[in-house]
Structures are given as structure tokens and as C-alpha cells.
Amino acid sequence: MEHNILIIGGNGLVGKTIARILQTRNPHFNIFIGGRKGGNVNKSLKIDVTDPSTFQVINDKKINFIILSVNDKSDHVLRFAIANQIDYLDITKPTPDLVKAYDIARRSDIKSRIVFSSGWMGGIVPGLVNVLSKDTNDTQAVKLFVYYSVKDLAGESSAHFMAENVAVPFHDYKNDQPDPIRHFLDTETYDFSFGIGKRNAYNFDVPDLYILNKVERIPNVSVKMTYNSKFITWLLGSFQYLRIFNILSLKERKMIFGSSGNGDQAVFEIVVQDKNGDKKLSLQSIKGQAELTALSAVLHTEELLRNPHEGNIYFSHQLHEPLSLLAQLNAYETININIAQ
């Protein structure tokens, strides 16, 4: 079968990185790039996620796999993929948008593979949790600690996402119940690996909170983030405590969070607590979060196209055998993983 793959948002940093990695590893794939402005070459398609009338070209080019790397708030692409029985992988959604899209999919007649991969770094965290705990029924708690560098070549979307959501309350889970919290509060000191050391980490909302509790049924789930600058971490916590974010405009919040740097490492650490004690997995992406997110999307794509997963709704970690996912990440030259008990 010929694989005609469309990356919508393929002109952004993550989209370009997905295209580069996917084409390098699979030179026989036909990769198309979709964006609002289109392009002058045959494989650049003019597609605007806010205008479904631009989607006809998807059928014209016989696209059979869509990777969505730009935020589609109205879920036009999701609905089109379902209606036209096209495989679909979405790496973009914050938690509320993910819950809404998941509900749309569950109320639809699904004939293709619909994959939600919006968790941290392309949705690999729950899969790595399953590496540490073979049976999530025995898992009592998962803590995710994130090291975020403003020097990272992350693209503007990451900073803009934080600016848009920093004043929005959310919740983590305690004893299987949602616990209302706000970003950058409730400090917890954590000793990060890879030379980072002890840092104060604060509340941060990622879809893994929802996925680990509602899908994997883990009763206690939390996510904390720290910045490469201790001063910035403290400043953001102070702004949130004083509710300054609530009175700032979106433009002003975007100025605070900035945009992309020139490159730095991205690190996250997973701590799993079960009846046998604590286990920890530490992952470092030397090339930063865009590279790791793109690699994750590529691994999910390759898994879908290599193995006969039936038409259904998936969270991306459900596609993989956990140890296989771990091995593929470990094999990538700019990824380092340590596991400790």
C-alpha cells in the first residue's frame, strides 16, 4: 500500500522536524506539507484548519494518513478524517480540547485509526509509566517532573500555549478525585538528573493528568514544572500567587513567556509509586522538546503503518508494547534514558 502522509502545520518547527525525521527513516513515504499559504511545489498543499472547504485537496491527493501539528480548535480536521476514513494523529491539544475531541470521536462511527497524542512530548509518558509498572492496577501514584528551558528551540507555540493557559485553573488527581489547582503554585523540591540538580517545581497542566487518571485509572497523578532559570520559576510563581496573570492581556502574557531560543536540552522525569516502592525514569532530549515531540509522532506513525491496528480510537501509548517504545527511544542518538528503583 502506498503511504501518502499529510502533515498539517508542517511549516512550523515541530511539523518540519516531523517531516525531516519521518522522511529520513522512511524515504519511500510520500510526505505532503499542509499550511494556510500552501507552496509552489507539488507536495505543499494549501490547507486552513479553520476553513473545511480547503480540505478537498486531501482526497484529491489520496492522503491516507494525517498528522495534525497545528491547533484545530473546532476539530474540523478530526471530523473530516472520521468522515473520510483517513488515519489521524493529533499532537496538539491542551487538556480541555483533548477531552472535547475525544468525546466527538467516541460519538462517531470510526472506521480508521484515530490517535490522540497530545500528552507531554508527543504522548510517550503513559507508555513509559507502563515500562516502570507492568500493571497499572497496582500503581498508586505517578508524578511527572518537567524541566523547561527558555533557551530551547521550541517554537513560538509552546510559549504561546503557556501564555494562553496560565490564568486558567485546572486540576490534578488525589485519591481518584479531581483536585482544583493553578499553574506555578504548590512548590515541590525535586532533584533533577543530567546535572540539573535540586529545583523548585510548580503545578503545570498537561493532558497526561487526564490520560493517566481517566484512561489508565491511576488514582494519584500530578505534574510539576521548573524553568532553567530559578529566578524565572520564582517570578512566575509570584505572579500567579498575586493573580497578576489574571489582569494582564494575552499580548502582555506572551511577552513574559517569550518565544523560542537557539537550543537547549529538554528533560522530564517520571516517578511511579506502587506496592513495591518507588521507580524513576529520567529522559533527556539533547536537541530539546521539538525534536522529542517530533520523534514521538514519527514512532506512532511508523507503528500504525507497520502493524495491523484495527480502526478505533487510541491514545498513542496504547499502540506500543512499552519495552518496544523504550527501546526505540533509547536507540535515537540524541535521547538518553535512565531507570532507577
XYZ file of C-alpha atoms in Angstrom:
341
model
C 0.000 0.000 0.000
C 1.262 3.469 -0.896
C 1.614 5.744 2.125
C 0.546 9.317 1.377
C 1.092 11.256 4.601
C -0.043 14.827 5.192
C 1.477 16.960 7.957
C -0.906 19.853 8.640
C 1.090 22.621 10.256
C 4.108 21.211 8.501
C 5.713 24.631 8.072
C 6.084 25.118 11.828
C 9.111 23.978 13.809
C 7.626 20.691 15.042
C 5.960 19.977 11.688
C 9.230 20.486 9.810
C 11.039 18.275 12.318
C 8.449 15.511 11.912
C 8.865 15.692 8.129
C 12.663 15.548 8.391
C 12.771 12.550 10.741
C 9.956 10.668 9.004
C 11.433 11.095 5.512
C 14.954 10.190 6.657
C 13.752 6.972 8.256
C 11.184 6.152 5.546
C 12.336 7.506 2.181
C 9.568 5.559 0.389
C 6.802 7.570 2.128
C 5.090 10.342 0.160
C 5.030 13.274 2.576
C 2.846 16.312 1.913
C 3.009 19.575 3.856
C -0.225 21.424 4.604
C -0.356 25.086 5.574
C -2.503 28.186 5.202
C -0.270 29.644 2.488
C 0.368 26.487 0.523
C 3.503 26.450 -1.617
C 4.940 26.318 -5.094
C 5.846 22.637 -5.117
C 3.519 19.699 -5.713
C 3.704 18.372 -2.152
C 2.869 21.702 -0.472
C -0.882 21.929 -0.032
C -2.962 24.950 0.909
C -4.996 23.829 3.913
C -6.556 26.108 6.509
C -7.897 24.233 9.550
C -10.491 26.989 10.081
C -11.876 26.511 6.532
C -13.045 22.950 5.724
C -13.581 23.929 2.078
C -9.783 23.734 1.705
C -9.810 20.035 2.657
C -10.865 18.719 -0.764
C -7.204 18.564 -1.786
C -6.724 15.856 0.878
C -8.915 13.483 -1.097
C -7.524 14.718 -4.418
C -4.010 13.681 -3.325
C -5.291 10.362 -1.924
C -3.967 11.132 1.558
C -4.390 8.122 3.846
C -2.680 9.449 6.985
C -2.952 12.909 8.582
C -0.581 14.223 11.249
C -2.020 17.337 12.875
C 0.655 19.632 14.324
C -1.335 22.860 14.455
C -4.169 23.608 16.860
C -7.569 22.943 15.314
C -9.908 24.346 17.977
C -13.078 23.438 16.080
C -11.917 19.884 15.272
C -12.644 20.294 11.571
C -9.757 18.023 10.595
C -10.806 15.331 13.074
C -14.355 15.300 11.703
C -13.051 15.191 8.117
C -10.710 12.286 8.888
C -13.518 10.310 10.529
C -15.980 11.004 7.702
C -13.449 10.038 5.023
C -11.952 7.065 6.910
C -8.453 8.554 6.995
C -5.966 7.643 9.728
C -5.369 10.622 12.034
C -2.711 11.524 14.627
C -3.073 14.717 16.693
C -0.176 16.029 18.819
C -1.567 19.476 19.602
C -4.354 19.624 22.149
C -4.359 21.055 25.687
C -6.435 19.067 28.138
C -9.873 20.716 27.658
C -9.577 20.491 23.857
C -8.428 16.871 24.086
C -11.429 15.922 26.210
C -13.765 17.616 23.709
C -12.158 15.921 20.693
C -12.166 12.538 22.412
C -15.886 12.942 23.069
C -16.506 13.797 19.390
C -14.641 10.665 18.322
C -16.479 8.413 20.788
C -19.826 9.604 19.438
C -18.769 8.847 15.847
C -18.716 5.730 13.681
C -14.981 5.038 13.498
C -13.574 3.062 10.557
C -9.995 4.444 10.540
C -7.397 4.784 13.306
C -7.939 7.977 15.332
C -4.986 8.631 17.615
C -4.698 11.314 20.297
C -1.065 12.019 21.048
C -1.273 15.329 22.898
C 0.453 14.306 26.114
C 3.831 15.700 27.084
C 6.430 15.250 24.348
C 4.123 13.547 21.885
C 2.226 11.335 24.306
C 5.019 8.991 25.368
C 4.756 9.494 29.140
C 1.953 6.926 29.798
C 3.870 4.360 27.738
C 6.957 4.928 29.863
C 4.852 4.700 33.019
C 3.908 1.226 31.793
C 7.612 0.400 31.471
C 8.017 1.078 35.185
C 4.773 -0.605 36.259
C 3.648 -3.643 34.296
C 0.170 -3.493 35.799
C -1.275 -0.020 36.324
C -3.856 -1.568 38.660
C -1.003 -1.780 41.176
C 0.119 1.808 40.571
C -0.896 4.164 43.352
C 0.658 7.389 42.121
C 2.528 8.936 39.208
C 4.449 12.182 39.424
C 5.808 13.862 36.310
C 8.543 16.478 36.732
C 9.387 18.688 33.747
C 12.476 20.807 33.151
C 11.692 23.547 30.638
C 14.384 25.795 29.220
C 13.630 29.174 27.697
C 16.782 28.582 25.636
C 15.186 25.562 23.987
C 14.490 25.709 20.255
C 10.842 25.016 20.993
C 8.958 27.249 18.577
C 6.587 30.064 19.425
C 3.628 27.744 20.001
C 4.992 26.440 23.325
C 5.362 29.905 24.825
C 2.020 31.000 23.403
C 0.335 27.918 24.844
C 1.595 28.852 28.303
C 0.535 32.468 27.852
C -2.982 31.434 26.836
C -3.480 28.945 29.664
C -1.513 30.279 32.643
C -4.535 32.021 34.190
C -6.896 29.069 33.588
C -7.448 26.858 36.673
C -7.130 23.101 36.200
C -6.862 20.020 38.398
C -4.629 17.101 39.195
C -5.921 13.937 40.898
C -5.797 12.843 44.521
C -7.432 9.564 45.599
C -9.141 9.366 42.220
C -10.795 12.764 42.679
C -10.021 15.986 40.773
C -8.174 18.497 42.947
C -8.542 22.134 41.731
C -5.186 23.909 41.373
C -3.476 26.729 39.466
C -0.286 26.889 37.416
C 3.048 27.709 39.093
C 1.839 27.239 42.680
C 2.365 24.492 45.311
C 6.136 24.185 45.195
C 7.796 20.784 45.452
C 11.567 20.410 45.559
C 12.895 17.786 43.183
C 16.434 16.649 42.404
C 16.622 16.502 38.596
C 19.082 14.274 36.746
C 21.509 15.163 33.943
C 23.380 17.761 36.015
C 20.358 19.983 36.673
C 20.165 19.365 40.437
C 17.607 20.409 43.018
C 14.882 22.756 41.775
C 11.578 24.077 42.996
C 8.897 22.708 40.657
C 5.356 24.061 40.377
C 1.938 22.935 39.124
C 1.592 22.590 35.378
C -1.267 21.259 33.261
C -0.582 18.639 30.594
C -3.053 16.090 29.150
C -1.203 13.257 30.882
C -3.088 14.181 34.065
C -6.356 13.242 32.369
C -4.928 10.270 30.459
C -3.216 8.635 33.422
C -6.252 9.009 35.674
C -9.208 8.517 33.320
C -7.659 6.038 30.863
C -5.015 4.210 32.916
C -7.046 4.544 36.143
C -4.164 5.706 38.338
C -5.699 7.410 41.401
C -2.991 9.966 42.180
C -1.412 11.970 39.366
C 0.490 15.260 39.440
C 2.710 17.278 37.111
C 5.263 19.878 38.210
C 7.479 22.104 36.060
C 10.640 24.091 36.659
C 12.448 26.507 34.346
C 16.150 26.544 33.583
C 16.253 29.922 35.370
C 15.462 29.703 39.077
C 14.568 33.395 39.025
C 12.009 32.905 36.236
C 10.489 29.955 38.104
C 10.156 32.063 41.264
C 8.832 35.061 39.333
C 6.081 33.065 37.611
C 5.015 31.598 40.946
C 4.895 35.095 42.472
C 2.840 36.433 39.551
C 0.365 33.588 39.940
C 0.166 33.945 43.726
C -0.604 37.666 43.351
C -3.017 36.924 40.455
C -1.144 39.292 38.172
C -1.696 36.976 35.180
C -5.449 37.487 35.563
C -5.207 41.203 34.814
C -2.659 41.018 32.000
C -3.720 40.874 28.354
C -2.785 37.871 26.216
C -0.239 40.047 24.392
C 1.395 41.009 27.690
C 1.476 37.389 28.863
C 3.099 36.364 25.583
C 5.813 38.939 26.192
C 6.507 37.415 29.627
C 6.801 33.861 28.335
C 8.837 34.881 25.297
C 9.384 32.584 22.369
C 11.999 30.182 21.116
C 15.695 30.117 21.997
C 18.560 28.725 19.949
C 18.676 25.281 21.518
C 18.933 23.510 24.864
C 18.146 20.173 26.448
C 14.652 19.099 27.472
C 14.260 16.780 30.455
C 11.378 15.053 32.163
C 11.282 12.532 34.974
C 8.556 10.047 35.888
C 8.198 8.746 39.444
C 5.877 5.755 39.849
C 4.728 4.578 43.268
C 3.331 1.068 43.612
C 3.208 -1.684 46.230
C 6.894 -2.445 45.606
C 8.079 1.114 46.247
C 9.193 3.965 44.002
C 10.642 3.671 40.493
C 12.014 6.527 38.427
C 12.613 7.047 34.717
C 14.617 10.086 33.602
C 14.666 11.163 29.947
C 16.879 13.778 28.326
C 16.478 15.079 24.792
C 19.755 16.808 23.943
C 18.137 18.583 20.989
C 15.179 19.793 23.034
C 11.452 19.294 23.120
C 10.654 19.891 19.441
C 12.967 17.042 18.432
C 11.499 14.674 21.010
C 7.884 15.590 20.208
C 8.556 15.069 16.511
C 10.324 11.758 17.117
C 7.382 10.556 19.200
C 4.962 11.442 16.393
C 7.170 9.543 13.944
C 7.297 6.448 16.177
C 3.492 6.451 16.458
C 3.151 6.856 12.693
C 5.577 4.047 11.946
C 3.798 1.758 14.419
C 0.414 2.435 12.823
C 1.715 1.821 9.308
C 3.781 -1.239 10.258
C 1.277 -3.204 12.337
C -2.410 -4.020 11.743
C -4.121 -1.915 14.390
C -7.853 -2.029 13.705
C -9.984 1.034 13.117
C -10.598 2.526 16.552
C -9.796 5.398 18.903
C -6.400 5.264 20.592
C -4.213 7.266 22.891
C -0.779 6.976 21.356
C 0.786 4.930 24.162
C -1.841 2.230 23.536
C -0.254 1.489 20.153
C 3.049 0.297 21.615
C 4.406 -2.504 23.678
C 6.077 -0.490 26.483
C 9.504 -2.101 26.198
C 9.471 -1.654 22.423
C 8.723 2.051 22.845
C 11.545 2.331 25.368
C 13.971 0.568 23.031
C 13.088 2.821 20.087
C 13.558 5.964 22.151
C 16.841 4.642 23.536
C 18.088 3.928 20.017
C 17.753 7.572 18.956
C 21.143 9.232 19.147
C 20.081 12.410 20.995
C 17.907 10.696 23.637
C 19.273 9.497 26.990
C 17.166 7.435 29.414
C 17.995 6.288 32.946
C 15.831 3.993 35.098
C 16.257 3.650 38.870
C 14.425 1.910 41.708
